[in-house]
DNA sequence: TTTGTAAAAGAACGAACGTTCATTTATATT
DNA sequence: AATATAAATGAACGTTCGTTCTTTTACAAA
């Protein structure tokens, strides 16, 4: 018996994401991926059922990792301000450490491919739901629809990250996203969410 | 001399956007577009230099329209709260009236194709820049980096819209985006931005 | 009504696509 | 050391891609 070469598997994953981030979904092809990963096209079909399966598995893995990182050191009993800040910090860490993974993730989320995806991330969502309920009960947080909470609590974060990831800054060249500028923005948002 | 048929031109534009919103950039092709618009593939090349040109022109048109709609009734001398609210309302109107255009726009903005695009929208940006400067001078607004302002002032809006546009609501089914729920969210954000 | 000209069409080009095939290669087990 | 088995390959399949060719069609100007 011959065993799968994990180096090959990793090369396939990394090159696929790099290619999609650089050239988009229509610049991506199985044959180009095979060439860039130094692998036969047929080999891709040992690891994945087909192209759609490859993209979905890739997305699900990245999404799961991102969710895991976001919840490091977190638990739903934390105070609202502390819990949310931990998540912002964790997410920024992921973005800075794995910019290609994150860009791939965002591109996938904003494409129609997202509808053919499988995972629901229900554990993560339950965790967050409980966190918000607790915070409202403790009186740390305004009462509001979950969609409004999610939008206000994370909308600014993702917008900031998008500014950071596009090399051409539209306004000035002096803005740098780090834990300090992140905290500045976080404080603004938290103030708004308090009762 | 024969003149261009504007019905055909419109059919090409609309079908292109619909196809991309439904199937993504890799589900889109010139031959499929020609068929769906009841047009010969060759005809597409009378209107557009090539596929890339078609997509870029489409994006630039939508972006320009979106910017124009956003600024209806707006001027940079307005009070910060009133000016921003007008823009939120205008943008919501655009999203509800042209959901396909907006989805196409968002998908394009989150793809690498955006880097090959031409338009800079500098008039719109200048307008907004002046608006923020005025508001800070009048003391209606905290001082902050432009990137932070943009993220806070619009991040929640776009997140809300994204919730609205995905048919499968993740949390409950009872949330509806309209001028009332929009205003609720807006008030939260404005409170955060005040000094 | 004729004429000039650009719009529009349909068929076709080579290239690239996703996928599969028969075959070879490497390695865990015997 | 021999064997079994799955990994890995390169060539090839039919299909679809973006684009261009030649020809036909419609309409403004004459």
CSV table of C-alpha atoms (C1' of nucleotides) in Angstrom, one decimal:
chain,number,residue,atom,x,y,z
A,1,UNK,CA,0.0,0.0,0.0
A,2,UNK,CA,1.1,3.5,-0.9
A,3,UNK,CA,0.1,6.3,1.4
A,4,UNK,CA,-1.0,9.8,0.5
A,5,UNK,CA,1.7,12.5,0.4
A,6,UNK,CA,0.6,15.2,2.8
A,7,UNK,CA,3.0,17.6,1.1
A,8,UNK,CA,1.1,17.2,-2.1
A,9,UNK,CA,-2.2,17.7,-0.4
A,10,UNK,CA,-1.0,20.9,1.2
A,11,UNK,CA,0.5,22.2,-2.0
A,12,UNK,CA,-2.8,21.6,-3.8
A,13,UNK,CA,-4.7,23.5,-1.1
A,14,UNK,CA,-2.4,26.5,-0.9
A,15,UNK,CA,-2.0,26.9,-4.6
A,16,UNK,CA,-5.7,26.7,-5.2
A,17,UNK,CA,-6.3,29.5,-2.7
A,18,UNK,CA,-3.5,31.6,-4.1
A,19,UNK,CA,-4.7,31.2,-7.6
A,20,UNK,CA,-8.3,32.2,-6.7
A,21,UNK,CA,-7.2,35.2,-4.7
A,22,UNK,CA,-4.9,36.3,-7.5
A,23,UNK,CA,-7.1,35.5,-10.6
A,24,UNK,CA,-10.7,34.9,-9.3
A,25,UNK,CA,-12.9,31.9,-9.8
A,26,UNK,CA,-12.8,32.2,-13.6
A,27,UNK,CA,-9.0,32.4,-13.6
A,28,UNK,CA,-8.9,29.1,-11.7
A,29,UNK,CA,-8.8,25.7,-13.4
A,30,UNK,CA,-8.0,22.2,-12.5
A,31,UNK,CA,-5.3,22.0,-15.1
A,32,UNK,CA,-3.6,25.2,-14.0
A,33,UNK,CA,-3.8,24.1,-10.4
A,34,UNK,CA,-2.2,20.7,-11.2
A,35,UNK,CA,0.6,22.4,-13.0
A,36,UNK,CA,1.3,25.0,-10.2
A,37,UNK,CA,1.2,22.2,-7.6
A,38,UNK,CA,3.5,20.0,-9.6
A,39,UNK,CA,1.0,17.3,-9.8
A,40,UNK,CA,-0.9,15.4,-12.5
A,41,UNK,CA,-4.5,16.6,-13.2
A,42,UNK,CA,-5.6,13.1,-12.4
A,43,UNK,CA,-4.1,13.3,-8.9
A,44,UNK,CA,-6.5,16.1,-8.0
A,45,UNK,CA,-9.3,13.6,-8.4
A,46,UNK,CA,-7.8,11.3,-5.8
A,47,UNK,CA,-8.2,14.0,-3.3
A,48,UNK,CA,-11.4,15.5,-4.5
A,49,UNK,CA,-14.5,14.2,-6.3
A,50,UNK,CA,-14.5,17.2,-8.7
A,51,UNK,CA,-13.9,20.9,-9.0
A,52,UNK,CA,-16.9,21.9,-7.0
A,53,UNK,CA,-16.0,19.5,-4.2
A,54,UNK,CA,-12.5,20.9,-4.1
A,55,UNK,CA,-13.7,24.4,-3.7
A,56,UNK,CA,-16.4,23.5,-1.1
A,57,UNK,CA,-13.9,21.5,1.0
A,58,UNK,CA,-11.4,24.3,0.9
A,59,UNK,CA,-14.0,26.8,2.0
A,60,UNK,CA,-15.3,24.6,4.8
A,61,UNK,CA,-11.9,24.1,6.1
A,62,UNK,CA,-11.0,27.8,6.1
A,63,UNK,CA,-14.4,28.7,7.6
A,64,UNK,CA,-13.9,26.1,10.4
A,65,UNK,CA,-10.4,27.3,11.2
A,66,UNK,CA,-11.5,30.9,11.2
A,67,UNK,CA,-14.3,30.1,13.6
A,68,UNK,CA,-11.9,28.2,15.9
A,69,UNK,CA,-9.4,31.0,15.9
A,70,UNK,CA,-12.2,33.6,16.6
A,71,UNK,CA,-13.3,31.7,19.7
A,72,UNK,CA,-9.8,31.1,21.3
A,73,UNK,CA,-10.0,32.2,24.9
A,74,UNK,CA,-13.6,33.0,24.5
A,75,UNK,CA,-16.6,31.8,26.4
A,76,UNK,CA,-20.2,33.0,26.4
A,77,UNK,CA,-20.1,33.9,30.1
A,78,UNK,CA,-17.6,36.7,29.6
A,79,UNK,CA,-18.7,40.3,29.8
A,80,UNK,CA,-19.9,41.6,26.6
A,81,UNK,CA,-17.1,44.1,26.1
A,82,UNK,CA,-14.4,41.6,26.9
A,83,UNK,CA,-15.9,38.8,24.9
A,84,UNK,CA,-16.4,40.9,21.8
A,85,UNK,CA,-12.9,42.4,22.0
A,86,UNK,CA,-11.3,38.9,22.3
A,87,UNK,CA,-13.1,38.0,19.1
A,88,UNK,CA,-12.0,41.1,17.2
A,89,UNK,CA,-8.4,40.5,18.3
A,90,UNK,CA,-8.5,36.9,17.3
A,91,UNK,CA,-10.0,37.7,13.9
A,92,UNK,CA,-7.4,40.3,13.2
A,93,UNK,CA,-4.7,37.8,14.1
A,94,UNK,CA,-6.1,35.3,11.6
A,95,UNK,CA,-6.3,38.0,8.9
A,96,UNK,CA,-2.7,39.1,9.4
A,97,UNK,CA,-1.4,35.5,9.7
A,98,UNK,CA,-3.4,34.0,6.8
A,99,UNK,CA,-4.3,36.9,4.4
A,100,UNK,CA,-4.6,34.5,1.5
A,101,UNK,CA,-7.0,32.2,3.4
A,102,UNK,CA,-9.0,35.2,4.5
A,103,UNK,CA,-9.3,36.7,1.0
A,104,UNK,CA,-10.3,33.4,-0.4
A,105,UNK,CA,-12.9,33.1,2.3
A,106,UNK,CA,-14.3,36.5,1.7
A,107,UNK,CA,-14.4,36.0,-2.1
A,108,UNK,CA,-16.2,32.8,-1.7
A,109,UNK,CA,-18.8,34.3,0.7
A,110,UNK,CA,-19.6,37.0,-1.7
A,111,UNK,CA,-20.1,34.6,-4.6
A,112,UNK,CA,-23.1,32.4,-5.5
A,113,UNK,CA,-20.9,29.4,-4.8
A,114,UNK,CA,-21.7,29.9,-1.1
A,115,UNK,CA,-25.2,28.5,-1.7
A,116,UNK,CA,-23.9,25.2,-2.8
A,117,UNK,CA,-21.8,24.8,0.3
A,118,UNK,CA,-22.5,22.3,3.0
A,119,UNK,CA,-21.3,23.3,6.5
A,120,UNK,CA,-23.6,25.3,8.8
A,121,UNK,CA,-21.2,26.1,11.7
A,122,UNK,CA,-24.1,25.6,14.1
A,123,UNK,CA,-21.9,25.1,17.1
A,124,UNK,CA,-20.2,28.5,16.6
A,125,UNK,CA,-23.6,30.2,16.0
A,126,UNK,CA,-25.1,28.7,19.1
A,127,UNK,CA,-22.1,29.9,21.1
A,128,UNK,CA,-22.6,33.5,19.8
A,129,UNK,CA,-26.4,33.4,20.3
A,130,UNK,CA,-25.9,32.5,24.0
A,131,UNK,CA,-23.3,35.2,24.4
A,132,UNK,CA,-25.7,37.9,23.2
A,133,UNK,CA,-28.6,36.6,25.3
A,134,UNK,CA,-26.4,36.6,28.4
A,135,UNK,CA,-25.2,40.2,27.7
A,136,UNK,CA,-28.7,41.5,27.3
A,137,UNK,CA,-29.9,39.8,30.5
A,138,UNK,CA,-27.0,41.2,32.4
A,139,UNK,CA,-28.0,44.7,31.1
A,140,UNK,CA,-24.6,45.2,29.3
A,141,UNK,CA,-26.2,45.4,25.9
A,142,UNK,CA,-29.1,47.1,24.2
A,143,UNK,CA,-31.9,44.8,23.1
A,144,UNK,CA,-32.0,44.4,19.3
A,145,UNK,CA,-32.7,42.0,16.5
A,146,UNK,CA,-29.8,39.5,16.0
A,147,UNK,CA,-29.2,40.8,12.5
A,148,UNK,CA,-28.7,44.3,13.7
A,149,UNK,CA,-26.4,43.1,16.4
A,150,UNK,CA,-24.3,41.1,14.0
A,151,UNK,CA,-24.1,44.0,11.6
A,152,UNK,CA,-23.1,46.6,14.1
A,153,UNK,CA,-20.8,44.3,16.1
A,154,UNK,CA,-18.8,43.0,13.0
A,155,UNK,CA,-19.6,45.3,10.1
A,156,UNK,CA,-17.0,47.9,11.0
A,157,UNK,CA,-14.4,45.2,11.6
A,158,UNK,CA,-14.8,43.6,8.2
A,159,UNK,CA,-14.8,47.0,6.5
A,160,UNK,CA,-11.6,47.9,8.3
A,161,UNK,CA,-10.0,44.7,7.2
A,162,UNK,CA,-11.0,45.3,3.6
A,163,UNK,CA,-9.2,48.6,3.7
A,164,UNK,CA,-6.2,46.9,5.1
A,165,UNK,CA,-6.1,44.2,2.4
A,166,UNK,CA,-6.4,46.4,-0.7
A,167,UNK,CA,-2.8,47.7,-1.4
A,168,UNK,CA,-4.1,50.8,-3.0
A,169,UNK,CA,-5.5,52.9,-0.2
A,170,UNK,CA,-8.1,55.3,-1.5
A,171,UNK,CA,-7.8,58.0,1.0
A,172,UNK,CA,-4.3,58.4,2.5
A,173,UNK,CA,-1.3,56.1,2.8
A,174,UNK,CA,-0.8,56.6,6.5
A,175,UNK,CA,-3.4,54.2,7.9
A,176,UNK,CA,-2.1,51.0,9.4
A,177,UNK,CA,-4.4,48.3,10.8
A,178,UNK,CA,-3.0,46.9,14.1
A,179,UNK,CA,-4.2,46.2,17.6
A,180,UNK,CA,-4.2,50.0,18.4
A,181,UNK,CA,-6.3,51.3,15.5
A,182,UNK,CA,-8.5,48.2,15.9
A,183,UNK,CA,-9.1,49.1,19.6
A,184,UNK,CA,-9.9,52.7,18.6
A,185,UNK,CA,-12.7,51.5,16.3
A,186,UNK,CA,-13.8,48.9,18.8
A,187,UNK,CA,-14.4,51.5,21.5
A,188,UNK,CA,-16.6,53.5,19.2
A,189,UNK,CA,-18.7,50.5,18.4
A,190,UNK,CA,-19.0,49.3,22.0
A,191,UNK,CA,-20.1,52.7,23.1
A,192,UNK,CA,-23.0,52.5,20.6
A,193,UNK,CA,-24.1,49.1,21.7
A,194,UNK,CA,-24.4,49.8,25.4
A,195,UNK,CA,-27.9,50.7,26.7
B,1,UNK,CA,-26.5,53.0,-42.2
B,2,UNK,CA,-28.0,50.7,-39.7
B,3,UNK,CA,-28.4,52.0,-36.1
B,4,UNK,CA,-27.7,50.0,-32.8
B,5,UNK,CA,-30.7,48.4,-31.3
B,6,UNK,CA,-30.9,49.7,-27.7
B,7,UNK,CA,-33.2,46.8,-26.7
B,8,UNK,CA,-30.4,44.4,-27.6
B,9,UNK,CA,-27.9,46.4,-25.7
B,10,UNK,CA,-30.1,46.5,-22.6
B,11,UNK,CA,-30.8,42.7,-22.9
B,12,UNK,CA,-27.1,42.0,-23.0
B,13,UNK,CA,-26.4,44.1,-19.9
B,14,UNK,CA,-29.3,42.7,-17.9
B,15,UNK,CA,-28.7,39.1,-18.8
B,16,UNK,CA,-25.0,39.4,-18.1
B,17,UNK,CA,-25.6,40.7,-14.6
B,18,UNK,CA,-28.3,38.1,-13.9
B,19,UNK,CA,-26.0,35.3,-15.1
B,20,UNK,CA,-23.1,36.4,-12.9
B,21,UNK,CA,-25.3,36.9,-9.8
B,22,UNK,CA,-26.8,33.4,-10.3
B,23,UNK,CA,-23.8,31.4,-11.4
B,24,UNK,CA,-20.7,33.5,-10.5
B,25,UNK,CA,-17.9,34.6,-12.8
B,26,UNK,CA,-16.9,31.1,-13.8
B,27,UNK,CA,-20.5,30.3,-14.7
B,28,UNK,CA,-20.5,33.2,-17.1
B,29,UNK,CA,-19.5,32.9,-20.7
B,30,UNK,CA,-19.9,35.0,-23.8
B,31,UNK,CA,-21.6,32.1,-25.7
B,32,UNK,CA,-24.1,31.6,-22.9
B,33,UNK,CA,-24.7,35.3,-22.6
B,34,UNK,CA,-25.3,35.5,-26.4
B,35,UNK,CA,-27.9,32.7,-26.2
B,36,UNK,CA,-29.7,34.1,-23.2
B,37,UNK,CA,-29.9,37.6,-24.8
B,38,UNK,CA,-31.1,36.2,-28.2
B,39,UNK,CA,-28.1,37.5,-29.9
B,40,UNK,CA,-25.2,36.1,-31.9
B,41,UNK,CA,-21.9,35.8,-30.1
B,42,UNK,CA,-20.3,38.0,-32.7
B,43,UNK,CA,-22.8,40.8,-31.8
B,44,UNK,CA,-21.3,41.0,-28.3
B,45,UNK,CA,-18.1,42.1,-29.9
B,46,UNK,CA,-19.8,45.1,-31.6
B,47,UNK,CA,-20.8,46.4,-28.2
B,48,UNK,CA,-17.7,45.4,-26.3
B,49,UNK,CA,-14.0,44.9,-27.2
B,50,UNK,CA,-13.8,41.6,-25.3
B,51,UNK,CA,-15.1,39.8,-22.2
B,52,UNK,CA,-13.0,41.8,-19.8
B,53,UNK,CA,-14.1,45.0,-21.4
B,54,UNK,CA,-17.8,43.9,-21.0
B,55,UNK,CA,-17.4,43.2,-17.3
B,56,UNK,CA,-15.5,46.4,-16.6
B,57,UNK,CA,-18.0,48.6,-18.5
B,58,UNK,CA,-20.9,46.9,-16.7
B,59,UNK,CA,-19.2,47.5,-13.3
B,60,UNK,CA,-18.4,51.1,-14.0
B,61,UNK,CA,-21.9,51.8,-15.1
B,62,UNK,CA,-23.4,50.2,-12.0
B,63,UNK,CA,-20.9,51.9,-9.7
B,64,UNK,CA,-21.6,55.3,-11.2
B,65,UNK,CA,-25.4,54.8,-10.9
B,66,UNK,CA,-25.0,53.7,-7.3
B,67,UNK,CA,-22.9,56.7,-6.5
B,68,UNK,CA,-25.4,59.1,-8.2
B,69,UNK,CA,-28.3,57.6,-6.3
B,70,UNK,CA,-26.4,57.7,-3.0
B,71,UNK,CA,-26.0,61.5,-3.4
B,72,UNK,CA,-29.6,62.4,-4.4
B,73,UNK,CA,-30.7,65.3,-2.2
B,74,UNK,CA,-27.3,65.3,-0.6
B,75,UNK,CA,-24.8,68.1,-0.2
B,76,UNK,CA,-21.6,68.4,1.9
B,77,UNK,CA,-23.0,71.4,3.9
B,78,UNK,CA,-25.8,69.3,5.5
B,79,UNK,CA,-25.5,68.4,9.2
B,80,UNK,CA,-23.6,65.2,9.7
B,81,UNK,CA,-26.6,63.2,11.0
B,82,UNK,CA,-29.0,64.4,8.2
B,83,UNK,CA,-26.4,63.9,5.4
B,84,UNK,CA,-25.5,60.4,6.4
B,85,UNK,CA,-29.1,59.4,6.9
B,86,UNK,CA,-30.0,60.6,3.4
B,87,UNK,CA,-27.2,58.4,2.0
B,88,UNK,CA,-28.3,55.4,3.9
B,89,UNK,CA,-31.9,55.8,2.7
B,90,UNK,CA,-30.7,56.4,-0.9
B,91,UNK,CA,-28.5,53.3,-0.8
B,92,UNK,CA,-31.3,51.2,0.6
B,93,UNK,CA,-33.6,52.4,-2.2
B,94,UNK,CA,-31.0,51.3,-4.8
B,95,UNK,CA,-30.6,47.9,-3.2
B,96,UNK,CA,-34.3,47.3,-3.0
B,97,UNK,CA,-35.0,48.6,-6.5
B,98,UNK,CA,-32.0,47.0,-8.3
B,99,UNK,CA,-31.0,43.9,-6.2
B,100,UNK,CA,-29.4,42.2,-9.2
B,101,UNK,CA,-27.3,45.3,-10.0
B,102,UNK,CA,-26.2,45.6,-6.4
B,103,UNK,CA,-25.3,41.9,-6.0
B,104,UNK,CA,-23.3,42.1,-9.2
B,105,UNK,CA,-21.6,45.2,-7.8
B,106,UNK,CA,-20.7,43.5,-4.5
B,107,UNK,CA,-19.5,40.3,-6.1
B,108,UNK,CA,-17.2,42.3,-8.4
B,109,UNK,CA,-15.9,44.4,-5.6
B,110,UNK,CA,-14.9,41.3,-3.7
B,111,UNK,CA,-13.1,39.7,-6.6
B,112,UNK,CA,-9.6,40.3,-8.0
B,113,UNK,CA,-11.3,41.7,-11.2
B,114,UNK,CA,-11.7,45.0,-9.3
B,115,UNK,CA,-8.0,45.7,-9.7
B,116,UNK,CA,-8.3,45.7,-13.5
B,117,UNK,CA,-11.1,48.2,-13.4
B,118,UNK,CA,-10.7,51.8,-14.6
B,119,UNK,CA,-13.0,54.3,-12.9
B,120,UNK,CA,-11.9,56.1,-9.7
B,121,UNK,CA,-15.1,57.9,-8.7
B,122,UNK,CA,-13.0,60.8,-7.6
B,123,UNK,CA,-15.9,63.3,-7.7
B,124,UNK,CA,-17.9,61.2,-5.3
B,125,UNK,CA,-15.0,60.7,-3.0
B,126,UNK,CA,-14.1,64.4,-2.9
B,127,UNK,CA,-17.7,65.1,-2.0
B,128,UNK,CA,-17.6,62.7,0.9
B,129,UNK,CA,-14.2,63.9,2.1
B,130,UNK,CA,-15.5,67.5,2.3
B,131,UNK,CA,-18.6,66.3,4.2
B,132,UNK,CA,-16.6,64.7,6.9
B,133,UNK,CA,-14.2,67.6,7.2
B,134,UNK,CA,-17.1,70.0,7.6
B,135,UNK,CA,-18.7,67.8,10.3
B,136,UNK,CA,-15.6,67.6,12.3
B,137,UNK,CA,-15.1,71.3,12.1
B,138,UNK,CA,-18.6,71.9,13.2
B,139,UNK,CA,-18.0,69.6,16.2
B,140,UNK,CA,-20.7,67.2,15.1
B,141,UNK,CA,-18.3,64.3,14.7
B,142,UNK,CA,-15.4,62.7,16.5
B,143,UNK,CA,-12.1,63.2,14.9
B,144,UNK,CA,-10.8,59.9,13.4
B,145,UNK,CA,-8.9,58.4,10.5
B,146,UNK,CA,-10.9,58.4,7.3
B,147,UNK,CA,-10.7,54.6,7.1
B,148,UNK,CA,-12.2,54.3,10.5
B,149,UNK,CA,-15.0,56.7,9.6
B,150,UNK,CA,-15.9,54.9,6.4
B,151,UNK,CA,-15.8,51.5,8.2
B,152,UNK,CA,-18.0,52.6,11.1
B,153,UNK,CA,-20.4,54.8,9.0
B,154,UNK,CA,-21.1,52.2,6.3
B,155,UNK,CA,-19.9,48.8,7.6
B,156,UNK,CA,-23.1,48.1,9.5
B,157,UNK,CA,-25.2,49.2,6.5
B,158,UNK,CA,-23.6,46.8,4.1
B,159,UNK,CA,-23.8,44.0,6.6
B,160,UNK,CA,-27.5,44.6,7.1
B,161,UNK,CA,-28.0,44.6,3.4
B,162,UNK,CA,-26.1,41.3,3.1
B,163,UNK,CA,-28.5,39.7,5.6
B,164,UNK,CA,-31.4,41.0,3.6
B,165,UNK,CA,-30.2,39.7,0.3
B,166,UNK,CA,-29.5,36.1,1.4
B,167,UNK,CA,-32.8,34.3,1.3
B,168,UNK,CA,-31.8,31.8,4.0
B,169,UNK,CA,-31.7,33.8,7.2
B,170,UNK,CA,-29.3,32.3,9.6
B,171,UNK,CA,-31.0,33.4,12.8
B,172,UNK,CA,-34.7,33.9,12.7
B,173,UNK,CA,-37.1,34.5,9.8
B,174,UNK,CA,-38.8,37.5,11.2
B,175,UNK,CA,-36.2,40.2,10.3
B,176,UNK,CA,-37.2,42.5,7.5
B,177,UNK,CA,-35.0,45.3,6.2
B,178,UNK,CA,-37.0,48.5,5.6
B,179,UNK,CA,-36.7,52.2,6.4
B,180,UNK,CA,-37.7,51.5,10.1
B,181,UNK,CA,-35.2,48.8,10.9
B,182,UNK,CA,-32.6,50.8,8.9
B,183,UNK,CA,-33.2,53.8,11.1
B,184,UNK,CA,-32.9,51.8,14.3
B,185,UNK,CA,-29.5,50.7,13.2
B,186,UNK,CA,-28.6,54.1,11.9
B,187,UNK,CA,-29.3,55.7,15.3
B,188,UNK,CA,-27.0,53.2,17.0
B,189,UNK,CA,-24.2,54.1,14.6
B,190,UNK,CA,-24.7,57.9,14.8
B,191,UNK,CA,-24.6,57.8,18.6
B,192,UNK,CA,-21.2,56.1,18.3
B,193,UNK,CA,-19.8,58.7,16.0
B,194,UNK,CA,-20.7,61.8,18.0
B,195,UNK,CA,-18.0,63.3,20.2
C,1,DT,C1',-35.6,54.2,-54.9
C,2,DT,C1',-31.1,53.5,-54.9
C,3,DT,C1',-26.9,53.3,-52.3
C,4,DG,C1',-23.6,53.2,-48.6
C,5,DT,C1',-22.5,51.5,-44.2
C,6,DA,C1',-22.7,49.7,-39.9
C,7,DA,C1',-25.4,46.2,-37.2
C,8,DA,C1',-26.2,41.6,-36.8
C,9,DA,C1',-25.8,36.8,-37.8
C,10,DG,C1',-24.0,31.9,-38.0
C,11,DA,C1',-20.4,29.0,-38.6
C,12,DA,C1',-16.0,28.0,-37.5
C,13,DC,C1',-11.1,28.5,-35.4
C,14,DG,C1',-7.6,26.9,-32.0
C,15,DA,C1',-7.1,26.8,-27.1
C,16,DA,C1',-8.4,25.5,-22.8
C,17,DC,C1',-11.8,23.3,-20.0
C,18,DG,C1',-13.2,19.2,-16.5
C,19,DT,C1',-12.7,14.6,-16.3
C,20,DT,C1',-11.3,9.7,-17.1
C,21,DC,C1',-8.4,6.1,-18.8
C,22,DA,C1',-4.7,2.6,-18.7
C,23,DT,C1',-0.4,2.3,-16.8
C,24,DT,C1',3.5,2.9,-13.6
C,25,DT,C1',5.3,3.7,-9.0
C,26,DA,C1',5.9,3.5,-4.1
C,27,DT,C1',5.1,1.6,0.3
C,28,DA,C1',2.8,-1.1,4.3
C,29,DT,C1',2.1,-5.7,5.1
C,30,DT,C1',3.1,-10.6,4.7
D,1,DA,C1',11.9,-10.5,-0.6
D,2,DA,C1',7.5,-11.0,-2.5
D,3,DT,C1',3.0,-9.2,-2.8
D,4,DA,C1',-1.0,-6.5,-2.7
D,5,DT,C1',-2.9,-2.1,-3.1
D,6,DA,C1',-3.7,2.6,-3.4
D,7,DA,C1',-1.1,6.8,-4.9
D,8,DA,C1',0.4,9.1,-8.8
D,9,DT,C1',1.0,9.7,-13.6
D,10,DG,C1',0.6,11.5,-18.7
D,11,DA,C1',-2.1,11.2,-22.5
D,12,DA,C1',-6.4,11.7,-24.2
D,13,DC,C1',-11.6,12.2,-24.3
D,14,DG,C1',-15.5,15.2,-25.7
D,15,DT,C1',-17.1,19.8,-24.6
D,16,DT,C1',-17.1,24.5,-24.1
D,17,DC,C1',-14.4,28.6,-24.1
D,18,DG,C1',-13.2,33.5,-26.3
D,19,DT,C1',-12.9,35.4,-30.5
D,20,DT,C1',-13.0,36.1,-35.6
D,21,DC,C1',-14.4,35.2,-40.1
D,22,DT,C1',-17.6,36.0,-44.1
D,23,DT,C1',-22.1,37.0,-45.3
D,24,DT,C1',-26.6,39.0,-44.8
D,25,DT,C1',-29.8,42.5,-43.1
D,26,DA,C1',-31.7,46.9,-41.9
D,27,DC,C1',-31.9,51.6,-42.1
D,28,DA,C1',-30.2,56.8,-42.8
D,29,DA,C1',-28.8,59.6,-46.4
D,30,DA,C1',-28.8,60.6,-51.2
